[in-house]
mmCIF file of C-alpha atoms in Angstrom:
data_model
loop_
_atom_site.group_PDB
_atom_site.id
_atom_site.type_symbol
_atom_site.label_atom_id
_atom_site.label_comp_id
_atom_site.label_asym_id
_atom_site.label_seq_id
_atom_site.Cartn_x
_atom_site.Cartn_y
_atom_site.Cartn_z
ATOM 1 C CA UNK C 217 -18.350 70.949 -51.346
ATOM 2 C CA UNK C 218 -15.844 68.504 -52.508
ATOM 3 C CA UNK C 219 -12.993 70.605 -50.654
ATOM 4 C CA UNK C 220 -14.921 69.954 -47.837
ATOM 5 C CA UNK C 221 -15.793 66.193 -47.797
ATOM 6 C CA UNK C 222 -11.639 66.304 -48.953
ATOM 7 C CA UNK C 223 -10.713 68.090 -45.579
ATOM 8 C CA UNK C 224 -13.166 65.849 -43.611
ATOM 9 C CA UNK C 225 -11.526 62.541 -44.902
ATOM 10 C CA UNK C 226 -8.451 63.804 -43.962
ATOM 11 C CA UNK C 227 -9.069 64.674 -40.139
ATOM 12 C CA UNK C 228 -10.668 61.092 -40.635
ATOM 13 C CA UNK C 229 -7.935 59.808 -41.793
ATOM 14 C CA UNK C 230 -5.238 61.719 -39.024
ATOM 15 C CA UNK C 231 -7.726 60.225 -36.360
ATOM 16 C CA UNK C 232 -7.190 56.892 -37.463
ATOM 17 C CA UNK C 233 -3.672 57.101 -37.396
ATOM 18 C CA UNK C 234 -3.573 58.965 -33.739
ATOM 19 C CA UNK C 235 -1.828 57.101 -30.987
ATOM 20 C CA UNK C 236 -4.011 57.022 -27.830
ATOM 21 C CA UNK C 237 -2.662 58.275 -24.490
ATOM 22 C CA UNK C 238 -2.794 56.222 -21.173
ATOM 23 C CA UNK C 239 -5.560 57.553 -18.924
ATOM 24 C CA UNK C 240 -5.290 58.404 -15.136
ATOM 25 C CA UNK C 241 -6.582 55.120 -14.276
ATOM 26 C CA UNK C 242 -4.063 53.444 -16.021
ATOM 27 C CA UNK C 243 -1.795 51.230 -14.082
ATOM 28 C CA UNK C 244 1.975 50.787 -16.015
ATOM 29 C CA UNK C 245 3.608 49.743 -12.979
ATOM 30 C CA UNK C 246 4.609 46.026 -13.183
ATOM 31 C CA UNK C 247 5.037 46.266 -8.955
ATOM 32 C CA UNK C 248 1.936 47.949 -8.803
ATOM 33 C CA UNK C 249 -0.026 45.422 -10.761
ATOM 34 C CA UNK C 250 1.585 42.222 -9.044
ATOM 35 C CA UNK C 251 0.389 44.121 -5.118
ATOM 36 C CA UNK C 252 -3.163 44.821 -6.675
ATOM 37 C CA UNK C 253 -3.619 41.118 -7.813
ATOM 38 C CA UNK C 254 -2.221 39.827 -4.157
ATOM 39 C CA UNK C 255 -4.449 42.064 -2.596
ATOM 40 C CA UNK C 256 -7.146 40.511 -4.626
ATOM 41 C CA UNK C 257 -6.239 37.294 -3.785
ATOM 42 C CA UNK C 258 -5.806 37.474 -0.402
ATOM 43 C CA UNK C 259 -9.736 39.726 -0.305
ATOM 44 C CA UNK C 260 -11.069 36.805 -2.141
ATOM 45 C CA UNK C 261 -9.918 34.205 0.245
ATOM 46 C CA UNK C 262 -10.997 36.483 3.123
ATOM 47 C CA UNK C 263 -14.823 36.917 1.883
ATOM 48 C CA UNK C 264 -14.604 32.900 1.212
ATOM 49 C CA UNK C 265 -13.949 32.319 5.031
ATOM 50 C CA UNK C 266 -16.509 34.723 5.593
ATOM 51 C CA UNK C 267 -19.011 32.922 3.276
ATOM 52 C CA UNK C 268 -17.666 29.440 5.083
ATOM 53 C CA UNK C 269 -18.431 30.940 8.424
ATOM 54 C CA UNK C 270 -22.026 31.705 7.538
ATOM 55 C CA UNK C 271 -22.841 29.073 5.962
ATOM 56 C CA UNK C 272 -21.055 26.909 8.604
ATOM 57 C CA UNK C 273 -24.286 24.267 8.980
ATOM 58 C CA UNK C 274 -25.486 23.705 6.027
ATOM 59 C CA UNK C 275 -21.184 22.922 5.067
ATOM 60 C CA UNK C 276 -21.520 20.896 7.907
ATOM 61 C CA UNK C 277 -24.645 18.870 6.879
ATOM 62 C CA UNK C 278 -23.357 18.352 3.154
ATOM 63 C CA UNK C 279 -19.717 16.534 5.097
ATOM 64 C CA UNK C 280 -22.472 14.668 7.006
ATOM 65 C CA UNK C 281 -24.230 13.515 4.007
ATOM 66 C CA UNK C 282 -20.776 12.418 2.279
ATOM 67 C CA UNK C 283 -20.201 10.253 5.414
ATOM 68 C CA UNK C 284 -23.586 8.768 5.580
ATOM 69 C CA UNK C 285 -22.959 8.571 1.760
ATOM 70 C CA UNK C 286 -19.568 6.487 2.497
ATOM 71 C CA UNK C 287 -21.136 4.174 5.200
ATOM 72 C CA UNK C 288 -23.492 3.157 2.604
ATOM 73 C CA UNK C 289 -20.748 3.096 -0.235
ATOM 74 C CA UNK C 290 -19.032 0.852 2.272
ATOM 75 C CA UNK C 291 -22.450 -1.822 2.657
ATOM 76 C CA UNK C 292 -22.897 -2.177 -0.984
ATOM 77 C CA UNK C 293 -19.229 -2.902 -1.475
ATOM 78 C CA UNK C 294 -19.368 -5.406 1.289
ATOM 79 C CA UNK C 295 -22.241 -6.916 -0.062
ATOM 80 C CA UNK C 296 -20.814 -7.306 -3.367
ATOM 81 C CA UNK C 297 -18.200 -9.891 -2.197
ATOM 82 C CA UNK C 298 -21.455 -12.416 -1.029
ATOM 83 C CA UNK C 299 -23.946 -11.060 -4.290
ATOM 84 C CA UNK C 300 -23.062 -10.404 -7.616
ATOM 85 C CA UNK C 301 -25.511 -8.097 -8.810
ATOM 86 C CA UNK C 302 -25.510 -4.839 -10.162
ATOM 87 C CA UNK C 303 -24.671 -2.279 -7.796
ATOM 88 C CA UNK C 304 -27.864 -0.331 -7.815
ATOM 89 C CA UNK C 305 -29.648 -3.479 -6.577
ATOM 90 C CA UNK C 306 -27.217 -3.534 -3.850
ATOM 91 C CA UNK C 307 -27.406 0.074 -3.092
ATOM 92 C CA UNK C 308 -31.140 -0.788 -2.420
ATOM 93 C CA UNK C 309 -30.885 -3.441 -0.302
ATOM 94 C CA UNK C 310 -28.668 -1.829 1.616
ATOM 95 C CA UNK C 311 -30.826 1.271 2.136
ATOM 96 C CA UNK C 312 -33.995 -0.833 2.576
ATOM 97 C CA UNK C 313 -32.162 -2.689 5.444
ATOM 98 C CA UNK C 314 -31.739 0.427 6.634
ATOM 99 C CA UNK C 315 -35.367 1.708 6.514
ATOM 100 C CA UNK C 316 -36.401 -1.799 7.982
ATOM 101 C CA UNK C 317 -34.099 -1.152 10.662
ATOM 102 C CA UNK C 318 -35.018 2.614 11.502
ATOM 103 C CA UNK C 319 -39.426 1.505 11.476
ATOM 104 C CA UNK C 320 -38.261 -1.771 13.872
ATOM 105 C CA UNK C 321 -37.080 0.721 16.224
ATOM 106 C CA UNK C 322 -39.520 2.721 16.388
ATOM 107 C CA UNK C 323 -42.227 0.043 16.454
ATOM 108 C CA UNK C 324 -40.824 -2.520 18.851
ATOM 109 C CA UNK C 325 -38.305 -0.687 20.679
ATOM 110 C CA UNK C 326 -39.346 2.938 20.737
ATOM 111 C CA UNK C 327 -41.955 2.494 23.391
ATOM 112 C CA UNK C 328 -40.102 0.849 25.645
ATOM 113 C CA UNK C 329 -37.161 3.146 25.091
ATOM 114 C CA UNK C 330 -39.842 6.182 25.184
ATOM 115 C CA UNK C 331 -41.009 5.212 29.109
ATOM 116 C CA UNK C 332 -37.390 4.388 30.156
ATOM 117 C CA UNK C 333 -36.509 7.859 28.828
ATOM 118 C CA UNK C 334 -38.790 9.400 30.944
ATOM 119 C CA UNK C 335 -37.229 8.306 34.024
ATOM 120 C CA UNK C 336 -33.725 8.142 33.120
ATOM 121 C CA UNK C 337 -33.360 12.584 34.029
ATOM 122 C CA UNK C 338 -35.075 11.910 37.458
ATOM 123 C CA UNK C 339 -32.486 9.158 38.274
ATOM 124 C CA UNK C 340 -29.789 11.035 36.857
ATOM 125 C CA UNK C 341 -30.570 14.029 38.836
ATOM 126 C CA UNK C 342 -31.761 12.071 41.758
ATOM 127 C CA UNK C 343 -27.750 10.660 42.001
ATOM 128 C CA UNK C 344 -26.070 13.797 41.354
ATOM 129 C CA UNK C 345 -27.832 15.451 43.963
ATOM 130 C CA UNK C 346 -26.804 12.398 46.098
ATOM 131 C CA UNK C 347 -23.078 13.382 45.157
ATOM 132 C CA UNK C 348 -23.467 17.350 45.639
ATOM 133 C CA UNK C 349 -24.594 15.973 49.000
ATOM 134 C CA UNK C 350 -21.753 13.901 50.011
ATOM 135 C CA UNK C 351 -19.366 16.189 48.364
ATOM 136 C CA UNK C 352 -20.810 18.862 50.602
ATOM 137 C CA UNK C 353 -20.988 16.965 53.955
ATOM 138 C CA UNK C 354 -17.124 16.449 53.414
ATOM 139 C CA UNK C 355 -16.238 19.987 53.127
ATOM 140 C CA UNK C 356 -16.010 20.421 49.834
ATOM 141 C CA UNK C 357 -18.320 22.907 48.898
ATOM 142 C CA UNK C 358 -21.868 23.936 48.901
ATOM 143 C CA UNK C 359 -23.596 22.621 45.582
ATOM 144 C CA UNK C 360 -26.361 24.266 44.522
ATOM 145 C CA UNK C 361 -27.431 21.725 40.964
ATOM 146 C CA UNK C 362 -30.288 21.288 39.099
ATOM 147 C CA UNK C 363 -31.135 20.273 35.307
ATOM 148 C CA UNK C 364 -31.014 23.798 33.735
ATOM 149 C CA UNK C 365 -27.295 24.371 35.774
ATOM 150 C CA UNK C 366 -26.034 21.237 34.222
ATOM 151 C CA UNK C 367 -27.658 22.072 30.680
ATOM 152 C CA UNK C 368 -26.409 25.108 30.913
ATOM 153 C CA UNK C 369 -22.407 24.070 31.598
ATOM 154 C CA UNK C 370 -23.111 21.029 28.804
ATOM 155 C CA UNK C 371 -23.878 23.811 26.449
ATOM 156 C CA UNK C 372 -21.051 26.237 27.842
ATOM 157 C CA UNK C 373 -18.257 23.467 27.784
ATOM 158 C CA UNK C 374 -19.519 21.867 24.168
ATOM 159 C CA UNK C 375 -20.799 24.846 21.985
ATOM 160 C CA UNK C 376 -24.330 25.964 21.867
ATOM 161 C CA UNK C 377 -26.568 23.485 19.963
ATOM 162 C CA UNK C 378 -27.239 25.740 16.622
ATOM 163 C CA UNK C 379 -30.785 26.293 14.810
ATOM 164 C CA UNK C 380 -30.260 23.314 12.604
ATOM 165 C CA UNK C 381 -29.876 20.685 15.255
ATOM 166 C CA UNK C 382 -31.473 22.582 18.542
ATOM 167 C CA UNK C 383 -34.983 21.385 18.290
ATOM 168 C CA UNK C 384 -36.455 17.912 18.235
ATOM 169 C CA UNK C 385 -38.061 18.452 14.611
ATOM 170 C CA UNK C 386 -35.011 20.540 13.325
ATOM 171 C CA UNK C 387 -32.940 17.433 14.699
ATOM 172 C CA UNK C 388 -34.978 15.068 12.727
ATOM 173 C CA UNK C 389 -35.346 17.402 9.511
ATOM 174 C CA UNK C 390 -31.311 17.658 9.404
ATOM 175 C CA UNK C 391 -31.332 13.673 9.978
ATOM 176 C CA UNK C 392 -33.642 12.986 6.593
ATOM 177 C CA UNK C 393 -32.193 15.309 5.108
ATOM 178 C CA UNK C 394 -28.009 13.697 5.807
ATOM 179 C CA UNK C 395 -30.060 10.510 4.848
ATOM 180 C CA UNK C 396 -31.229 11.544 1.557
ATOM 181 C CA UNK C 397 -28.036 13.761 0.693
ATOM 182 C CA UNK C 398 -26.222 10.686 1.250
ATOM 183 C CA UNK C 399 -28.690 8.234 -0.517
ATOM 184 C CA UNK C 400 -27.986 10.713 -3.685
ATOM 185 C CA UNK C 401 -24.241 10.716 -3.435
ATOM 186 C CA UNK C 402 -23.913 6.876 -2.769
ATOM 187 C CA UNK C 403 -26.211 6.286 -6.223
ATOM 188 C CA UNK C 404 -23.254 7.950 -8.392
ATOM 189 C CA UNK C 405 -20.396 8.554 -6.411
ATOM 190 C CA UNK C 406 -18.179 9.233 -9.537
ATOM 191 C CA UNK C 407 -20.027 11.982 -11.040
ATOM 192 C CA UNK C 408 -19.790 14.527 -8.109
ATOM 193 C CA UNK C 409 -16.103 13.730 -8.179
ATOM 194 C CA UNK C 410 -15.658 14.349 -11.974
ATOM 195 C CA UNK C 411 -17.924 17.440 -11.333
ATOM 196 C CA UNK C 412 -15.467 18.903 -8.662
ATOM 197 C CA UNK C 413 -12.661 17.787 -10.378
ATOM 198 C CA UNK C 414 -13.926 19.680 -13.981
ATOM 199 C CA UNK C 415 -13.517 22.754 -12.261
ATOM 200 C CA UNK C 416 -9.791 22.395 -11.323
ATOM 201 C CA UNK C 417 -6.883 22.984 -13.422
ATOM 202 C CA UNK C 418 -5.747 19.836 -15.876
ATOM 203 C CA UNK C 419 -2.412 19.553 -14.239
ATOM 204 C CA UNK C 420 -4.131 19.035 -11.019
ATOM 205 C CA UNK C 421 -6.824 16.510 -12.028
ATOM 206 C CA UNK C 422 -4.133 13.512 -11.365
ATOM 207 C CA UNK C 423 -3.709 14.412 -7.730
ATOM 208 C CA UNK C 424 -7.747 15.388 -6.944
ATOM 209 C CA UNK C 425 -8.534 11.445 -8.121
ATOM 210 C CA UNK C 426 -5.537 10.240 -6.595
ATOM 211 C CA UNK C 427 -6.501 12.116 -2.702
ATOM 212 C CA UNK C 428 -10.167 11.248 -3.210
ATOM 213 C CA UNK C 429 -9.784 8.207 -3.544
ATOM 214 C CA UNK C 430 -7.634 7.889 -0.458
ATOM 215 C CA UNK C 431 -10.194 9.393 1.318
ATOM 216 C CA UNK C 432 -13.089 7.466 -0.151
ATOM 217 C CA UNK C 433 -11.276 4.317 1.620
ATOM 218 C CA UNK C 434 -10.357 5.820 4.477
ATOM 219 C CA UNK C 435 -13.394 7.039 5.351
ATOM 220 C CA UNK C 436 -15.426 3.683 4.364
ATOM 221 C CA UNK C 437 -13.030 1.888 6.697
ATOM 222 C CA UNK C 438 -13.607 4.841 9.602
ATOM 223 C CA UNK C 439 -16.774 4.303 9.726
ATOM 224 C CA UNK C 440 -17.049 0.527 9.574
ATOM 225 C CA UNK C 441 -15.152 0.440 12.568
ATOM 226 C CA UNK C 442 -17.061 2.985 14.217
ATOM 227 C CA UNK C 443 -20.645 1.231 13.451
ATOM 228 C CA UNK C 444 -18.807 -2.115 14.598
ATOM 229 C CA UNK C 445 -17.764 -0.622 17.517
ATOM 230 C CA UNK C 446 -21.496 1.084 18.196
ATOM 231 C CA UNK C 447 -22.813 -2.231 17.434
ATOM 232 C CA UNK C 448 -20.489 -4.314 20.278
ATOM 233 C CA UNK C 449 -20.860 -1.691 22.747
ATOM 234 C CA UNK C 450 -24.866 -1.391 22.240
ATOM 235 C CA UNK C 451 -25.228 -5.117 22.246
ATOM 236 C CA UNK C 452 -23.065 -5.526 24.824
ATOM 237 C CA UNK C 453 -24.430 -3.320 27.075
ATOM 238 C CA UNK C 454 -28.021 -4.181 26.735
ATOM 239 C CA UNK C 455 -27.423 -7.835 27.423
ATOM 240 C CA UNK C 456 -24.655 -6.899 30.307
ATOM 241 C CA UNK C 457 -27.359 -4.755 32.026
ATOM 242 C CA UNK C 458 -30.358 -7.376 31.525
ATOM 243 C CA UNK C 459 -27.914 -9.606 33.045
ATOM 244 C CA UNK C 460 -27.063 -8.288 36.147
ATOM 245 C CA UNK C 461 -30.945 -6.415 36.349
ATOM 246 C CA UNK C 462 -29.192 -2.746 35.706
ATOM 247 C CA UNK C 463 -32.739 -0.580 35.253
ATOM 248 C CA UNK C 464 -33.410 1.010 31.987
ATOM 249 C CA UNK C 465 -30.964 -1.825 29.785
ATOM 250 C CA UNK C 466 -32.595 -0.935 26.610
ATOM 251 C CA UNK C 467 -32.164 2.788 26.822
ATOM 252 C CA UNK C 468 -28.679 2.373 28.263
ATOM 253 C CA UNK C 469 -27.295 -0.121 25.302
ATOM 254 C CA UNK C 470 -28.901 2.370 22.715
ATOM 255 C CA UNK C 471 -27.611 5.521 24.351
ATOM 256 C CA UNK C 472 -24.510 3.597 24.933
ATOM 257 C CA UNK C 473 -24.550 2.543 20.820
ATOM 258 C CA UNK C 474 -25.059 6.154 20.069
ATOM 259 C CA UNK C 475 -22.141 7.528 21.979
ATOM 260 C CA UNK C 476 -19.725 5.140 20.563
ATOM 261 C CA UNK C 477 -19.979 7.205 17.493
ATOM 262 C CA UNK C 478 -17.938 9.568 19.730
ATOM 263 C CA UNK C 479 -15.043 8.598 20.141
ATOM 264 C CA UNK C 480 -12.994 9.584 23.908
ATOM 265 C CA UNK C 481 -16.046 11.911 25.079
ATOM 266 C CA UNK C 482 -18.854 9.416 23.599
ATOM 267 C CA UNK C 483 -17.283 6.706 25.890
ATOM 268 C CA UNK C 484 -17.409 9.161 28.988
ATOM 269 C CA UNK C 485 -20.658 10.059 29.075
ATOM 270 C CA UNK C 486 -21.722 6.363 28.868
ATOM 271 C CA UNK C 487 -20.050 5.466 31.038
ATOM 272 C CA UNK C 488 -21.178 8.253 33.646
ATOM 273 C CA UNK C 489 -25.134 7.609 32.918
ATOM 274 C CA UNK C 490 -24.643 3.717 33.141
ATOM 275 C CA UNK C 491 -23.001 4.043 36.588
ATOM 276 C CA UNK C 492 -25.568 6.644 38.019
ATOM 277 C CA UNK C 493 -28.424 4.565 36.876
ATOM 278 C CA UNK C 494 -26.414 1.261 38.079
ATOM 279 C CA UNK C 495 -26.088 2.871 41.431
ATOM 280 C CA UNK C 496 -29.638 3.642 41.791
ATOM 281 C CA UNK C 497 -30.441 0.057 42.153
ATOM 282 C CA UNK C 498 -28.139 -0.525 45.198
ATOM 283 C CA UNK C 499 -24.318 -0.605 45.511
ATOM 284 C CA UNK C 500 -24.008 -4.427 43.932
ATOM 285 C CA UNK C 501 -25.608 -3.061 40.926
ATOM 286 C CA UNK C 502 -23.746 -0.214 40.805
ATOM 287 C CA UNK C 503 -20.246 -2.272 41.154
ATOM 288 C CA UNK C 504 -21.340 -4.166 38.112
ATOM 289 C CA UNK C 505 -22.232 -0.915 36.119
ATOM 290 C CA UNK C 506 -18.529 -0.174 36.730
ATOM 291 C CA UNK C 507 -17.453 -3.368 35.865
ATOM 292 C CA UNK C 508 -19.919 -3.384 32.122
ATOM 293 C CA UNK C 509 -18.259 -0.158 31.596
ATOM 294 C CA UNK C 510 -14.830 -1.263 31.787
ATOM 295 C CA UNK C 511 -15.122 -4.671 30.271
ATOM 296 C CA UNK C 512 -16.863 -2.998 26.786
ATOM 297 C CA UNK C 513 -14.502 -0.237 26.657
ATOM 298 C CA UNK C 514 -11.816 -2.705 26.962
ATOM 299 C CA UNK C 515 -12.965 -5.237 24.155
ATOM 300 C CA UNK C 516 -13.724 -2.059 21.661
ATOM 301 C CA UNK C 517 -10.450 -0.270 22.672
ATOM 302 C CA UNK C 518 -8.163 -2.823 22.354
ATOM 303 C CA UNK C 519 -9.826 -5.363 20.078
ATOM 304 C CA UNK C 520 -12.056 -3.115 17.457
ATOM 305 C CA UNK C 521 -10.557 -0.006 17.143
ATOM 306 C CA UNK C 522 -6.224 -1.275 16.732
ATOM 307 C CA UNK C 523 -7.919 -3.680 13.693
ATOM 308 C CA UNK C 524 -9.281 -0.489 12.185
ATOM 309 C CA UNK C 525 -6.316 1.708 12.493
ATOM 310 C CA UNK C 526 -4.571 -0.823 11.042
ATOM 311 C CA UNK C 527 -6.219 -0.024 7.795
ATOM 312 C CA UNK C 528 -6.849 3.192 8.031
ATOM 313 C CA UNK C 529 -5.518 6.496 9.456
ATOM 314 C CA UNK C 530 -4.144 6.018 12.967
ATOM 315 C CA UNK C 531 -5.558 9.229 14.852
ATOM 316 C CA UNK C 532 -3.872 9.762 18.157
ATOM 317 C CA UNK C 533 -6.088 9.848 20.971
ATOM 318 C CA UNK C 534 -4.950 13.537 21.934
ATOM 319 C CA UNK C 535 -5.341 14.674 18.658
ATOM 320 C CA UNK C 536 -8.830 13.774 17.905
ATOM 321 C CA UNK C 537 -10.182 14.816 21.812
ATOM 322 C CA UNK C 538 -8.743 18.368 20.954
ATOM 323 C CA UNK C 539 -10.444 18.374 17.899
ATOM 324 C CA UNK C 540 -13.529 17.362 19.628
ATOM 325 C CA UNK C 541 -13.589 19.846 22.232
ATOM 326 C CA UNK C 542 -12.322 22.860 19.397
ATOM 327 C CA UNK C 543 -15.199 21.584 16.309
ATOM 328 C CA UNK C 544 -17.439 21.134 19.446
ATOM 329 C CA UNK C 545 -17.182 24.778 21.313
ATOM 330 C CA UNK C 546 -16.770 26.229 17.617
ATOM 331 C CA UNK C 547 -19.385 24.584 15.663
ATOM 332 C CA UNK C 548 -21.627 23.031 18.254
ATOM 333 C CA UNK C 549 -23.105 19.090 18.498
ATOM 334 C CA UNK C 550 -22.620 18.250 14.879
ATOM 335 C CA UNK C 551 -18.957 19.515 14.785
ATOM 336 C CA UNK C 552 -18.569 16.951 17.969
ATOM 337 C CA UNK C 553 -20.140 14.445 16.063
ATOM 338 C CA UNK C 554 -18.157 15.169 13.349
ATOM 339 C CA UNK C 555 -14.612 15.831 14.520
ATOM 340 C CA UNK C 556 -13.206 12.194 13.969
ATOM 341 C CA UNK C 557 -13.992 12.525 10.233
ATOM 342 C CA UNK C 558 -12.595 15.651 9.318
ATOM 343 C CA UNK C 559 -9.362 15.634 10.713
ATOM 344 C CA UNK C 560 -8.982 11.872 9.368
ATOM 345 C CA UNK C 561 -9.638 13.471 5.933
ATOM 346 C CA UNK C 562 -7.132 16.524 6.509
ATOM 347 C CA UNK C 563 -4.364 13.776 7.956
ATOM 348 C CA UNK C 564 -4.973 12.228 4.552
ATOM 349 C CA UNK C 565 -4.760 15.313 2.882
ATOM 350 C CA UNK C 566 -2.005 16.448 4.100
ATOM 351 C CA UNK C 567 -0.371 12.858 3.738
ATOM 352 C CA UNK C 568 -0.634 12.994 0.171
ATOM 353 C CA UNK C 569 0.732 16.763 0.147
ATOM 354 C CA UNK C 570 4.028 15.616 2.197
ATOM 355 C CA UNK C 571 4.400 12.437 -0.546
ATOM 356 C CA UNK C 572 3.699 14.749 -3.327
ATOM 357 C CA UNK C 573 6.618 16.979 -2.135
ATOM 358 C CA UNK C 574 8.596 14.285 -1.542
ATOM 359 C CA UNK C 575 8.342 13.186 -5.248
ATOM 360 C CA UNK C 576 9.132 16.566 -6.893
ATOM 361 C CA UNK C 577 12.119 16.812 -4.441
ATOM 362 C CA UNK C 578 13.697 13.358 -5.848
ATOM 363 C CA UNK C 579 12.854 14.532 -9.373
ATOM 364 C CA UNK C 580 14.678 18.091 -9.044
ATOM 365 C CA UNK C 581 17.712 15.738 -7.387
ATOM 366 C CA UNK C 582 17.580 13.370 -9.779
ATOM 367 C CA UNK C 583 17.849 16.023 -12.902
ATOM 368 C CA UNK C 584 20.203 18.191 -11.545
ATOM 369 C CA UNK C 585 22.333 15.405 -10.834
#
C-alpha cells in the first residue's frame, strides 16, 4: 500500500514538472498574429459603419439635440453679460422664452398661418401650371405637372423623407424630443464631455477638451448667425409683403424664417414660393416679390452672414451646397437641415488635426536639430 501511494506521488510529481506542448490552435507566428489583429481591426470598424448606417436617425437626432443644446448654451451665455445670476436661472429663462414663444405662435399666429396654408398649394400649383403653359406654347415641351409629380421629383432630387420625420406627428415627436435632448445637454454641458472623454486614452484627453471646445464655440456662433439671419429674413419679409399687399405675408415671412436655416437651397425655395404667390396678385406685385427677395438676400448675405464667418468657420458656398445635396439624397430632410453643422464641425476637426501635426513636426525638427 505504501509502495503504491509512493509510485502515485511520483507520477504526481513527473506531471508537475511536464512541459506542456503548443496545441493546433496555437498561433507562434509573430506575422501571423500582427494580420489576425488588422483583420480584427479593420472587421470592427466595418460592423461600426454598419451599426452607424442603421442607426443613421436616431445619430442624426442626438447631433440635432447637441445643436439645439448649443443654441441654448449660446442664450444663457448671452444673457449672462446683462444678468448675473446663476446659470441654471438663466438656462430657464432662456427655455421659458422659448416655450412662451412656441404657445404665442400657435395661439395668435397659427390660425392665421393655418388658413393661409391652405391656399398657398392651390396658388402654387395654379402658377406653375401657368408656366408649363407658356413654356409649352413656346415650343418647349409638353408639361404634363401636378402636386404628386412635383412631390415626387422633391423627394427624388432631396432623399426620401425617412420614418422619423415623414409624418406630421413623427415630425413633431422628433421635434420634442431634439428639444428635450437638448434641454438635458445644455443643463450640464461638462459632464457628457468628461463622460466621452473618460473613455479615451489619457494621452488623448488634452486634445478631446482642446477640439470640443473649439467646436462648442463654433457651433454657438453658427447658429447665432443662422437664427439672426432667420430672424431678419422672417421679419423682413412679413413686413415687405404687408407693405406692398403680397397675399399670404404671414405664412411667407415664417416659411421664409424657416428656410433661412438652410443655407443656399433654403434661400431658393423662398424665394421661388414668394414670387409665385407675388405673381398671383398681378405683375406689379409680382415685380416687388422679386425685388423683397433680392433686397433680404442681399442684407443677410452680405451684412449677417461675412460678420459671422468672421468668428467662426468660413464654409465656402460650394462646399456646404454639395454637402447639402450629398447629407440630403443620403440621409433625407434632417441631413439637409443638418449639413451646415456637420461639416463646420469636421472643418474644425480636421483644423485642429493639421495644427496638431504641425506641432509634432516642429518638435521632431527642433530635437533632431
Amino acid at each position: 500500500m505504501a509502495a503504491t501511494r509512493k509510485t502515485t506521488g511520483t507520477r504526481a510529481a513527473g506531471a508537475d514538472t511536464h512541459k506542456e506542448a503548443p496545441g493546433p490552435t496555437e498561433i507562434r507566428s509573430q506575422p501571423v498574429r500582427t494580420e489576425l489583429l488588422k483583420a480584427g481591426i479593420w472587421l470592427g470598424l466595418a460592423l461600426l459603419i454598419g451599426v452607424c448606417i442603421i442607426l443613421i436617425q436616431p445619430i442624426l437626432l442626438i447631433f440635432a439635440g447637441i445643436v439645439m443644446a448649443s443654441m441654448l448654451d449660446g442664450g444663457t451665455r448671452l444673457l449672462g453679460r446683462i444678468l448675473p445670476i446663476a446659470r441654471g436661472w438663466r438656462l430657464l429663462i432662456v427655455c421659458l422664452s422659448l416655450l412662451v414663444f412656441m404657445v404665442w405662435t400657435a395661439m395668435f399666429a397659427g390660425s392665421q398661418i393655418a388658413d393661409q396654408a391652405a391656399t398657398l398649394q392651390t396658388v402654387v400649383m395654379g402658377q406653375i401650371e401657368r408656366v408649363a403653359a407658356w413654356a409649352s406654347d413656346h415650343g418647349m415641351g409638353n408639361f404634363q405637372l401636378d402636386t404628386k409629380t412635383i412631390s415626387d421629383n422633391f423627394a427624388g432630387t432631396f432623399g426620401r423623407v425617412t420614418a422619423a420625420v415623414g409624418s406630421v406627428l413623427g415630425g413633431l415627436t422628433s421635434l420634442v424630443m431634439i428639444i428635450v435632448l437638448g434641454i438635458f445637454i445644455a443643463i450640464e454641458p461638462r459632464l457628457y464631455e468628461r463622460g466621452v472623454a473618460w473613455m479615451l486614452p489619457m494621452k488623448s484627453r488634452e486634445n478631446f477638451y482642446i477640439t470640443t471646445a473649439r467646436m462648442g464655440f463654433t457651433l454657438r456662433r453658427l447658429m447665432a448667425g443662422r437664427l439672426l439671419g432667420m430672424l431678419v429674413e422672417g421679419v423682413g419679409t412679413w413686413l415687405a409683403c404687408l407693405a406692398v399687399g403680397i397675399p399670404m405675408a404671414a405664412l411667407m415671412g415664417l416659411l421664409t424664417g424657416l428656410l433661412a436655416f438652410i443655407p443656399n437651397i433654403g434661400a431658393i425655395v423662398s424665394g421661388v414660393l414668394l414670387v409665385l404667390v407675388g405673381f398671383s396678385a398681378g405683375t406689379d406685385t409680382g415685380l416687388w416679390a422679386i425685388a423683397i427677395y433680392f433686397i433680404v438676400q442681399t442684407v443677410d448675405g452680405y451684412l449677417i452672414v461675412p460678420m459671422v464667418a468672421k468668428k467662426t468657420v468660413d464654409l465656402a458656398p460650394a462646399l456646404v451646397l454639395g454637402a447639402q445635396i450629398l447629407f440630403g439624397a443620403l440621409l433625407g430632410l434632417m441631413g439637409l437641415f443638418l449639413a451646415d453643422p456637420i461639416v463646420a464641425m469636421i472643418k474644425v476637426a480636421l483644423e485642429r488635426e493639421a495644427e496638431r501635426n504641425a506641432g509634432n513636426a516642429e518638435t521632431k525638427t527642433a530635437t533632431g536639430s
